[in-house]
Coordinates of C-alpha atoms in Angstrom, one line a residue:
M137 CA 27.0 43.5 -23.3
D138 CA 30.0 43.6 -25.4
L139 CA 33.0 41.9 -24.2
T140 CA 36.2 43.1 -26.2
R141 CA 39.0 41.5 -25.9
R142 CA 41.0 44.8 -24.8
R143 CA 38.5 45.5 -22.1
L144 CA 38.8 42.0 -20.6
L145 CA 42.6 41.8 -20.7
G146 CA 43.0 45.4 -19.4
S147 CA 43.5 43.9 -15.7
A148 CA 43.6 40.1 -16.7
G149 CA 44.3 38.0 -13.7
A150 CA 45.0 41.1 -11.5
G151 CA 44.7 39.8 -7.9
A152 CA 43.0 36.4 -8.9
A153 CA 44.0 32.9 -9.0
A154 CA 42.4 31.2 -11.6
L155 CA 42.7 27.5 -12.0
G156 CA 43.7 27.0 -15.7
L157 CA 46.5 25.8 -17.7
F158 CA 49.5 26.9 -15.9
A159 CA 48.4 26.9 -12.3
A160 CA 47.0 23.3 -12.5
G161 CA 49.8 22.0 -14.7
F162 CA 47.3 20.7 -17.2
S163 CA 47.5 20.5 -21.2
N164 CA 50.0 22.5 -22.9
G165 CA 48.6 22.3 -26.4
T166 CA 47.8 25.3 -28.5
A167 CA 44.4 26.8 -27.3
W168 CA 41.6 26.8 -29.7
A169 CA 42.1 30.4 -30.9
S170 CA 38.7 30.9 -32.5
P171 CA 36.3 28.3 -31.0
R172 CA 32.9 27.8 -32.5
F173 CA 30.6 25.7 -30.7
P174 CA 28.0 23.2 -32.0
G175 CA 25.4 24.7 -29.5
D176 CA 25.3 27.0 -26.4
P177 CA 28.5 26.0 -24.5
F178 CA 26.8 27.3 -21.2
R179 CA 23.9 25.0 -21.2
L180 CA 25.0 23.8 -17.5
G181 CA 24.7 27.4 -16.3
V182 CA 26.9 29.3 -14.0
A183 CA 27.8 29.2 -10.1
S184 CA 29.4 30.9 -7.4
G185 CA 30.8 29.7 -4.1
D186 CA 32.8 29.7 -1.0
P187 CA 32.5 33.3 -0.4
T188 CA 35.3 35.3 1.7
P189 CA 35.2 39.0 2.5
D190 CA 37.4 39.9 -0.6
G191 CA 36.6 37.1 -3.0
I192 CA 34.3 34.4 -4.5
V193 CA 34.8 31.4 -6.5
L194 CA 33.3 31.6 -10.0
W195 CA 32.2 28.4 -11.8
T196 CA 31.0 27.2 -15.2
R197 CA 31.7 24.3 -17.5
L198 CA 31.9 24.5 -21.4
A199 CA 29.6 21.7 -22.6
P200 CA 27.6 22.3 -25.9
D201 CA 26.4 18.6 -25.6
P202 CA 26.1 18.0 -22.1
L203 CA 25.0 14.4 -22.2
A204 CA 27.5 13.1 -24.9
L205 CA 28.0 9.4 -24.3
D206 CA 31.9 9.9 -23.9
G207 CA 31.4 12.3 -21.2
R208 CA 33.2 15.2 -22.7
G209 CA 30.1 17.5 -23.1
G210 CA 30.6 17.8 -26.9
M211 CA 34.1 19.5 -26.5
P212 CA 37.1 18.5 -28.3
E213 CA 40.4 17.5 -26.6
R214 CA 41.9 21.1 -26.7
R215 CA 42.0 23.9 -24.3
V216 CA 39.8 27.2 -24.6
A217 CA 40.3 30.5 -23.3
V218 CA 37.3 31.8 -21.2
Q219 CA 37.0 35.2 -20.2
W220 CA 35.4 36.3 -17.1
Q221 CA 34.1 39.5 -15.5
I222 CA 32.8 40.7 -12.2
A223 CA 30.8 43.9 -11.9
S224 CA 29.3 45.8 -9.2
D225 CA 25.9 46.1 -11.3
E226 CA 23.9 43.9 -13.5
R227 CA 24.7 46.0 -16.6
F228 CA 28.3 45.5 -16.4
S229 CA 29.0 49.3 -16.6
R230 CA 31.2 49.2 -13.4
V231 CA 33.5 46.2 -13.8
A232 CA 35.7 45.2 -10.5
R233 CA 37.6 42.3 -11.9
Q234 CA 38.2 40.4 -14.9
G235 CA 40.7 38.3 -16.7
T236 CA 41.2 35.1 -18.8
T237 CA 41.4 31.6 -17.7
H238 CA 41.6 28.4 -19.7
A239 CA 39.0 25.4 -19.8
V240 CA 41.1 22.2 -20.0
P241 CA 39.9 18.6 -21.2
E242 CA 41.5 16.9 -18.3
L243 CA 38.9 18.8 -16.0
G244 CA 35.9 18.4 -18.4
H245 CA 36.5 21.8 -19.6
S246 CA 35.3 23.2 -16.3
V247 CA 36.2 26.7 -15.0
H248 CA 37.0 27.3 -11.5
V249 CA 38.2 31.3 -11.0
E250 CA 39.1 32.4 -7.3
A251 CA 38.9 35.8 -7.8
D252 CA 39.8 38.3 -5.0
G253 CA 40.2 42.3 -4.5
L254 CA 36.6 42.7 -3.9
E255 CA 34.7 44.4 -1.1
P256 CA 33.3 42.7 1.9
G257 CA 29.5 42.1 2.3
R258 CA 28.3 43.1 -1.0
D259 CA 26.4 42.0 -4.3
Y260 CA 28.3 41.4 -7.5
F261 CA 27.3 40.1 -10.8
Y262 CA 29.6 37.8 -13.1
R263 CA 29.6 36.2 -16.3
F264 CA 31.7 34.4 -18.8
R265 CA 32.7 34.4 -22.5
A266 CA 34.0 31.7 -24.7
G267 CA 34.5 32.5 -28.4
G268 CA 31.4 34.4 -29.5
D269 CA 29.1 32.9 -26.7
L270 CA 28.3 34.7 -23.6
S271 CA 27.2 33.0 -20.2
P272 CA 24.0 33.6 -18.2
V273 CA 24.8 36.5 -15.4
G274 CA 25.1 35.3 -11.8
R275 CA 25.0 37.0 -8.6
A276 CA 27.3 36.6 -5.7
R277 CA 27.7 38.1 -2.4
T278 CA 30.9 38.4 -0.5
A279 CA 31.0 37.7 3.3
P280 CA 31.0 40.6 5.7
D281 CA 34.4 41.6 7.0
A282 CA 35.9 39.3 9.6
R283 CA 36.7 42.3 11.9
T284 CA 33.1 43.4 12.2
R285 CA 29.9 42.0 13.6
R286 CA 27.2 42.3 10.8
G287 CA 23.7 42.7 12.0
D288 CA 22.5 39.5 10.4
V289 CA 23.3 36.8 8.1
S290 CA 20.6 34.9 6.3
F291 CA 21.1 31.5 4.5
A292 CA 19.3 28.5 3.3
F293 CA 20.4 24.7 3.5
A294 CA 19.2 21.7 1.6
S295 CA 20.2 18.3 0.6
C296 CA 19.3 15.2 -1.1
Q297 CA 18.1 16.0 -4.7
C298 CA 17.2 12.8 -6.5
W299 CA 16.6 13.9 -10.1
Y300 CA 14.3 11.2 -11.2
E301 CA 12.2 11.2 -7.8
G302 CA 11.0 14.7 -8.2
F303 CA 11.1 18.3 -9.6
Y304 CA 13.2 20.9 -8.2
T305 CA 10.3 23.2 -7.7
A306 CA 11.7 24.1 -4.1
Y307 CA 14.8 25.7 -5.8
R308 CA 12.8 28.0 -7.9
H309 CA 11.2 29.3 -4.6
M310 CA 14.7 29.2 -2.8
A311 CA 15.9 31.6 -5.7
A312 CA 13.1 34.1 -4.8
E313 CA 14.3 34.3 -1.3
D314 CA 16.8 37.1 0.2
L315 CA 20.0 35.0 1.2
D316 CA 23.6 35.6 1.7
F317 CA 24.4 32.0 0.4
V318 CA 23.1 28.3 0.3
V319 CA 24.7 25.3 2.2
H320 CA 24.3 22.0 0.3
L321 CA 24.9 19.0 2.9
G322 CA 25.1 16.2 0.4
D323 CA 23.6 13.9 -2.1
Y324 CA 23.6 16.5 -4.7
L325 CA 23.1 13.5 -7.1
Y326 CA 22.3 9.9 -6.9
E327 CA 24.5 6.9 -8.6
Y328 CA 21.6 4.7 -9.5
G329 CA 20.0 4.2 -12.7
V330 CA 17.2 6.7 -13.5
G331 CA 14.8 4.3 -14.8
A332 CA 13.3 3.5 -18.4
T333 CA 11.1 6.9 -18.1
A334 CA 13.7 8.8 -15.8
G335 CA 11.1 8.4 -13.1
V336 CA 8.8 11.4 -12.9
R337 CA 10.7 13.4 -15.6
G338 CA 8.9 11.4 -18.4
M339 CA 12.1 11.1 -20.6
E340 CA 13.8 8.5 -22.6
L341 CA 17.6 8.3 -22.2
D342 CA 20.6 6.4 -23.3
A343 CA 21.0 3.0 -21.8
S344 CA 24.0 4.3 -20.1
F345 CA 21.9 6.3 -17.6
Q346 CA 20.0 3.1 -16.8
R347 CA 22.7 1.6 -14.8
E348 CA 24.7 2.7 -11.6
T349 CA 27.6 5.0 -12.1
L350 CA 31.0 3.9 -12.1
T351 CA 33.3 5.5 -14.5
L352 CA 34.5 9.4 -15.0
A353 CA 32.1 9.7 -17.9
D354 CA 29.1 7.9 -15.9
Y355 CA 29.5 10.5 -13.1
R356 CA 30.0 13.2 -15.6
N357 CA 26.9 12.8 -17.4
R358 CA 24.9 12.0 -14.1
H359 CA 26.1 15.7 -12.9
A360 CA 25.4 17.3 -16.4
L361 CA 21.7 15.6 -16.2
T362 CA 21.1 17.3 -12.8
R363 CA 22.7 20.6 -13.7
L364 CA 20.3 20.9 -16.8
D365 CA 17.4 21.4 -14.4
A366 CA 16.5 25.2 -14.9
D367 CA 15.3 25.6 -11.2
L368 CA 18.4 24.2 -9.9
Q369 CA 20.3 26.5 -12.3
A370 CA 18.3 29.5 -11.0
A371 CA 19.4 28.8 -7.2
H372 CA 22.9 28.8 -8.3
Q373 CA 22.8 32.0 -10.2
A374 CA 21.2 34.0 -7.4
F375 CA 23.6 32.9 -4.5
P376 CA 27.0 31.6 -3.7
W377 CA 26.7 27.8 -2.6
I378 CA 28.9 26.2 0.0
L379 CA 29.0 22.5 -0.6
T380 CA 29.8 19.3 1.2
W381 CA 29.1 15.7 0.2
D382 CA 27.3 12.8 1.8
D383 CA 27.2 9.3 0.2
H384 CA 25.4 9.3 -3.0
E385 CA 28.0 11.3 -4.8
V386 CA 29.8 8.2 -5.0
E387 CA 27.7 5.2 -3.6
N388 CA 25.2 4.6 -0.8
N389 CA 26.5 4.3 2.7
W390 CA 30.1 4.1 1.7
A391 CA 32.6 4.7 4.6
G392 CA 36.2 5.6 4.1
D393 CA 37.6 3.3 1.4
I394 CA 35.1 0.6 1.9
A395 CA 32.0 0.3 -0.8
Q396 CA 28.6 -0.5 0.6
L397 CA 28.9 -3.9 -0.6
D398 CA 31.6 -6.4 -1.4
N399 CA 31.2 -9.2 -3.9
D400 CA 28.1 -7.8 -5.7
G401 CA 29.6 -7.9 -9.1
L402 CA 30.7 -4.2 -9.3
P403 CA 34.3 -3.4 -10.0
D404 CA 34.5 -1.8 -6.6
D405 CA 34.8 -4.8 -4.4
T406 CA 38.3 -4.5 -3.6
V407 CA 39.8 -1.5 -2.0
D408 CA 41.8 -0.4 -4.9
G409 CA 38.8 -1.0 -6.9
F410 CA 36.7 1.5 -4.8
R411 CA 39.3 3.9 -4.5
A412 CA 39.2 4.2 -8.5
R413 CA 35.5 4.7 -8.4
K414 CA 35.9 7.4 -5.8
A415 CA 38.6 9.1 -7.8
A416 CA 36.2 9.1 -10.8
A417 CA 33.2 10.6 -8.4
F418 CA 35.5 13.2 -6.8
Q419 CA 36.8 14.4 -10.0
A420 CA 33.4 14.6 -11.7
Y421 CA 31.9 16.4 -8.4
Y422 CA 34.8 19.1 -8.6
E423 CA 34.1 19.6 -12.4
H424 CA 30.5 20.4 -11.7
L425 CA 30.6 22.7 -8.5
P426 CA 32.2 26.1 -7.4
L427 CA 34.9 24.7 -5.1
R428 CA 38.1 26.2 -4.4
L429 CA 41.6 24.7 -5.3
P430 CA 42.0 22.9 -1.9
Q431 CA 38.9 21.0 -2.7
R432 CA 40.2 19.6 -6.0
P433 CA 40.7 15.9 -5.5
N434 CA 44.0 14.0 -5.8
G435 CA 42.8 10.7 -7.1
A436 CA 40.6 9.3 -4.5
D437 CA 42.0 11.6 -1.7
V438 CA 40.6 15.3 -1.1
R439 CA 40.0 17.7 2.0
M440 CA 36.3 18.6 1.9
Y441 CA 36.3 20.0 5.6
R442 CA 36.8 23.5 6.1
R443 CA 35.8 26.7 7.8
L444 CA 34.1 29.8 6.6
P445 CA 33.9 33.1 8.9
F446 CA 31.0 35.5 8.2
G447 CA 31.9 38.6 10.2
G448 CA 32.2 38.1 14.0
L449 CA 28.7 36.8 13.7
L450 CA 29.0 33.3 12.2
D451 CA 31.7 30.5 11.8
L452 CA 30.5 27.9 9.5
H453 CA 32.3 24.7 10.0
V454 CA 31.7 22.4 7.0
L455 CA 32.1 18.7 7.8
D456 CA 33.1 15.6 5.7
T457 CA 31.5 12.6 7.7
R458 CA 32.1 10.0 4.9
S459 CA 35.8 10.1 4.0
Y460 CA 37.3 9.3 7.4
R461 CA 34.6 7.2 9.1
D462 CA 34.9 3.6 10.2
D463 CA 32.8 1.1 8.6
Q464 CA 29.2 0.5 9.9
V465 CA 28.8 -2.0 12.4
C466 CA 26.4 -5.0 12.4
G467 CA 26.0 -5.1 8.6
D468 CA 24.5 -1.5 8.6
G469 CA 21.0 -0.7 8.3
T470 CA 18.6 -0.1 11.1
K471 CA 18.3 -2.8 14.0
P472 CA 18.2 -3.3 17.7
G473 CA 21.3 -4.3 19.6
C474 CA 24.7 -4.0 18.5
D475 CA 25.4 -1.9 21.7
T476 CA 29.0 -2.9 22.3
E477 CA 30.0 -2.3 18.6
R478 CA 28.2 1.0 18.5
R479 CA 29.9 2.1 21.6
D480 CA 33.6 1.1 20.8
P481 CA 35.6 4.0 22.1
A482 CA 38.0 3.5 19.1
R483 CA 35.4 4.1 16.4
T484 CA 35.3 7.3 14.6
M485 CA 33.0 9.4 12.4
L486 CA 35.3 12.2 11.5
G487 CA 38.7 10.6 11.6
A488 CA 41.1 11.9 14.4
E489 CA 42.5 15.0 12.4
Q490 CA 39.0 16.2 11.4
E491 CA 37.7 15.8 14.9
R492 CA 40.5 17.9 16.3
W493 CA 40.1 20.6 13.8
L494 CA 36.4 20.8 14.5
L495 CA 36.7 20.9 18.4
D496 CA 39.9 23.2 18.3
G497 CA 38.1 25.6 15.8
T498 CA 35.0 25.7 17.8
A499 CA 36.9 26.5 21.2
R500 CA 38.9 29.3 19.5
S501 CA 36.2 30.9 17.7
G502 CA 35.0 34.4 18.7
A503 CA 32.0 34.3 16.5
R504 CA 28.5 34.5 18.2
W505 CA 27.1 31.4 16.4
N506 CA 29.2 28.1 15.5
V507 CA 27.2 26.3 13.0
L508 CA 28.3 22.7 11.8
A509 CA 27.2 21.9 8.3
N510 CA 26.9 18.0 9.0
Q511 CA 25.4 15.0 7.0
T512 CA 23.8 12.3 9.1
L513 CA 21.8 12.8 12.3
I514 CA 23.7 13.4 15.5
A515 CA 20.6 13.1 17.7
Q516 CA 19.7 9.7 19.4
V517 CA 16.7 8.4 17.6
D518 CA 15.1 5.2 18.8
Q519 CA 13.2 3.9 15.8
N520 CA 11.2 1.6 17.5
P521 CA 8.0 3.0 19.5
D522 CA 8.3 0.2 22.0
P523 CA 10.0 1.7 25.1
A524 CA 11.7 -1.7 25.8
V525 CA 13.5 -2.0 22.4
L526 CA 16.2 0.5 21.2
S527 CA 16.3 0.3 17.5
S528 CA 19.3 2.2 16.0
G529 CA 20.3 3.6 12.5
L530 CA 23.8 2.4 12.0
D531 CA 24.7 4.7 9.3
M532 CA 23.8 7.8 11.5
W533 CA 26.0 8.9 14.6
D534 CA 24.0 6.4 16.5
G535 CA 26.1 4.0 15.0
Y536 CA 29.1 5.9 16.4
T537 CA 28.0 6.7 19.9
A538 CA 31.5 7.2 21.4
A539 CA 32.5 9.7 18.6
R540 CA 29.3 11.5 19.2
D541 CA 30.2 11.6 23.0
R542 CA 33.6 13.1 22.2
L543 CA 31.9 15.6 20.0
L544 CA 29.3 16.9 22.4
T545 CA 31.4 16.6 25.4
G546 CA 34.1 18.8 23.6
L547 CA 31.5 21.4 22.7
H548 CA 30.2 21.6 26.0
E549 CA 33.6 21.7 28.0
S550 CA 35.0 24.2 25.4
G551 CA 32.3 26.8 25.9
A552 CA 32.0 26.8 22.1
G553 CA 29.7 29.9 21.5
N554 CA 26.0 28.9 20.5
P555 CA 26.8 25.3 18.5
V556 CA 23.8 24.6 15.9
V557 CA 24.1 21.6 13.8
L558 CA 22.6 21.4 10.2
T559 CA 21.8 17.9 9.1
G560 CA 20.7 16.4 5.8
D561 CA 20.4 12.8 4.6
I562 CA 17.2 11.6 6.2
H563 CA 14.5 12.9 3.8
R564 CA 12.4 14.5 6.8
S565 CA 12.7 17.6 8.9
V566 CA 13.6 17.1 12.6
V567 CA 14.2 19.6 15.3
A568 CA 16.3 18.1 18.3
D569 CA 18.0 19.0 21.5
L570 CA 21.5 17.4 21.7
K571 CA 22.2 16.6 25.0
L572 CA 25.3 15.2 27.1
D573 CA 23.3 11.9 27.8
F574 CA 20.2 11.2 25.8
D575 CA 19.1 8.8 28.3
D576 CA 18.9 11.3 31.0
E577 CA 16.2 13.9 30.5
S578 CA 17.9 16.3 33.3
S579 CA 21.1 16.2 31.4
P580 CA 22.2 19.6 29.8
V581 CA 21.4 20.6 26.2
V582 CA 24.6 21.4 24.7
A583 CA 23.3 22.4 21.0
T584 CA 20.5 22.4 18.6
E585 CA 20.2 20.4 15.5
F586 CA 18.0 21.5 12.6
A587 CA 17.7 18.3 10.1
G588 CA 16.2 19.3 6.9
T589 CA 14.3 17.3 4.7
S590 CA 15.2 16.4 0.9
I591 CA 14.7 18.7 -2.0
S592 CA 12.8 15.8 -4.1
S593 CA 14.2 12.3 -2.7
G594 CA 11.5 10.0 -1.6
K595 CA 8.9 11.7 -4.1
D596 CA 6.0 13.4 -2.4
G597 CA 6.1 13.7 1.3
A598 CA 3.6 14.4 4.0
A599 CA 3.3 16.5 7.2
M600 CA 3.7 13.5 9.3
D601 CA 4.2 9.5 8.3
Q602 CA 4.6 6.4 10.4
V603 CA 8.2 6.7 11.0
G604 CA 7.4 10.4 12.3
R605 CA 4.9 9.0 14.6
N606 CA 7.2 6.2 15.8
W607 CA 9.9 8.9 16.5
L608 CA 7.6 11.1 18.5
T609 CA 5.9 8.4 20.6
T610 CA 5.5 9.8 24.1
G611 CA 8.7 9.1 26.0
V612 CA 10.6 7.3 23.3
N613 CA 12.8 10.5 22.0
P614 CA 11.9 13.1 24.3
H615 CA 14.5 15.5 23.0
L616 CA 12.9 15.4 19.5
R617 CA 10.9 18.6 19.3
W618 CA 9.3 18.5 15.8
H619 CA 9.0 16.4 12.8
N620 CA 7.7 16.8 9.1
S621 CA 8.3 14.6 6.1
Q622 CA 7.3 17.3 3.3
R623 CA 9.9 18.2 0.8
G624 CA 11.7 21.6 1.0
Y625 CA 14.7 23.5 2.4
T626 CA 15.1 25.5 5.6
V627 CA 16.0 29.2 5.9
L628 CA 18.1 30.4 8.7
R629 CA 18.5 34.2 9.9
L630 CA 21.0 34.9 12.5
T631 CA 21.5 37.9 14.6
D632 CA 23.6 38.8 17.9
R633 CA 20.5 38.0 19.7
D634 CA 18.9 34.7 18.1
L635 CA 18.7 32.2 15.3
R636 CA 15.5 31.6 13.6
A637 CA 14.8 28.6 11.3
D638 CA 11.8 28.5 8.9
Y639 CA 11.1 25.2 7.3
R640 CA 10.0 26.0 3.9
V641 CA 7.9 22.9 2.3
V642 CA 6.2 22.1 -1.1
P643 CA 3.2 19.8 -1.0
Y644 CA 4.3 17.7 -3.9
V645 CA 7.3 17.0 -6.2
T646 CA 6.2 14.5 -8.5
T647 CA 4.7 17.3 -10.8
P648 CA 6.2 20.5 -11.2
G649 CA 4.9 23.9 -10.1
A650 CA 4.0 23.3 -6.4
P651 CA 3.6 26.4 -4.2
V652 CA 5.6 27.0 -1.1
E653 CA 4.7 27.4 2.6
T654 CA 6.4 27.6 5.9
A655 CA 5.5 24.3 7.9
G656 CA 7.4 25.5 11.1
S657 CA 9.4 28.1 12.7
F658 CA 12.0 27.8 15.6
V659 CA 14.1 30.3 17.5
V660 CA 17.1 29.5 19.4
E661 CA 18.2 32.4 21.8
A662 CA 22.0 33.1 22.0
G663 CA 23.4 31.7 25.2
R664 CA 20.2 29.2 25.7
P665 CA 20.7 26.0 23.7
G666 CA 17.6 24.2 22.4
A667 CA 14.9 25.4 20.1
L668 CA 11.7 27.2 21.0
P669 CA 8.5 27.6 18.5
A670 CA 8.7 31.0 17.0

């Protein structure tokens, strides 16, 4: 386990782009030559992300005091040299790449190493060293070669992990799965105060954790609080993650440069005020997750949508349904009516540029499966069991019906290969047929939507609740195939022949240690959109 300077620097930086001092243009003061930290600087763990056939992003953040009230993690205002290694074995006897980067105070002493020169479709192990401290060892898997069609790809997707409403037991079970990667669809943290006892966690925290997050220090500390969870760290150590955000990483139901509420006394009541809040939230998000340099924010602007290929089998299209959308109509919420406003053809969910990028990319894709990592439910859902009343969730695609029509029509007319949508946000699991016309049962099915439940948000769930009964009332939403409102995650296994989705759930999250079981399994056959029970 010895990491001598000579061994580390023998091929320092070769074939790798490390986000450090010179690459990003940050502080140019003298580096801390022999750092001695007041505690373990790797308390927030390690992570990898956005795999390519020849590379991976490696992440950590130096934070010996992760919840320090100033948001600096117990670190001084100095840059620190951090050594990194990638090996083909867990004992690091066969080192594949290694180098040194710098953790700088301007980015909360986070580290993002974009390592390349690796072999496609294989496991690697990685670790960091700062001063005399060695990080935990993480495992990462590169993507299969883009020129080949690998036999199968397996991954899990998850969303909505409210720290104070439940334990992350599902992540401990996820870490034991055999997966190539994990997709996180948003709500990695929640901006609300955690409560006097930190909810079900039974902890007393500083008063700064009892208020809504607004400043960079607030967001940093809320991320750090989330990342201290051992089960979440285990899932990050086990697989590379591919992430995008939804709303709570900033504020509930934000839309573009528009805050959820105006004139509520918070400093984001103006566009400039909200952009300042977004800039703080975006920076903290980047500082705590394994994202590449193109996803580093420039103030309140960042491009999160991107495309990752996995051989010829899968193209993963990662969406951002928050940054470019129009404001919700009719005051947001769930309500009947608003048909004229919802159907306005000028309204957008993705923004014109992202919409073109998505439809052009799926049309040109040569992959067997085109999977969209999406945030809010695309399927039409009448929330009212009375057939005479159409009640819509205006934050979902139901509030942007013309944009949904453009998306589904575009996928259908372009002949995009086997489109499948993954969705988070709703704290319940739903399997749905996505149709050209949801009001016409004979209309063709364009794609299948697998909406996944929360990891912990909403506390303990149940196999069925009143919302589910309303949604599945006979004749109200005939395109909805299945529903469950327990907590957990979903595992997808793709082959050239079919895609299988297993909904893995835990019976409770308000106390730790829950077992896991499969609540439902579904198969989509290549060339035949629509899910069938497995």
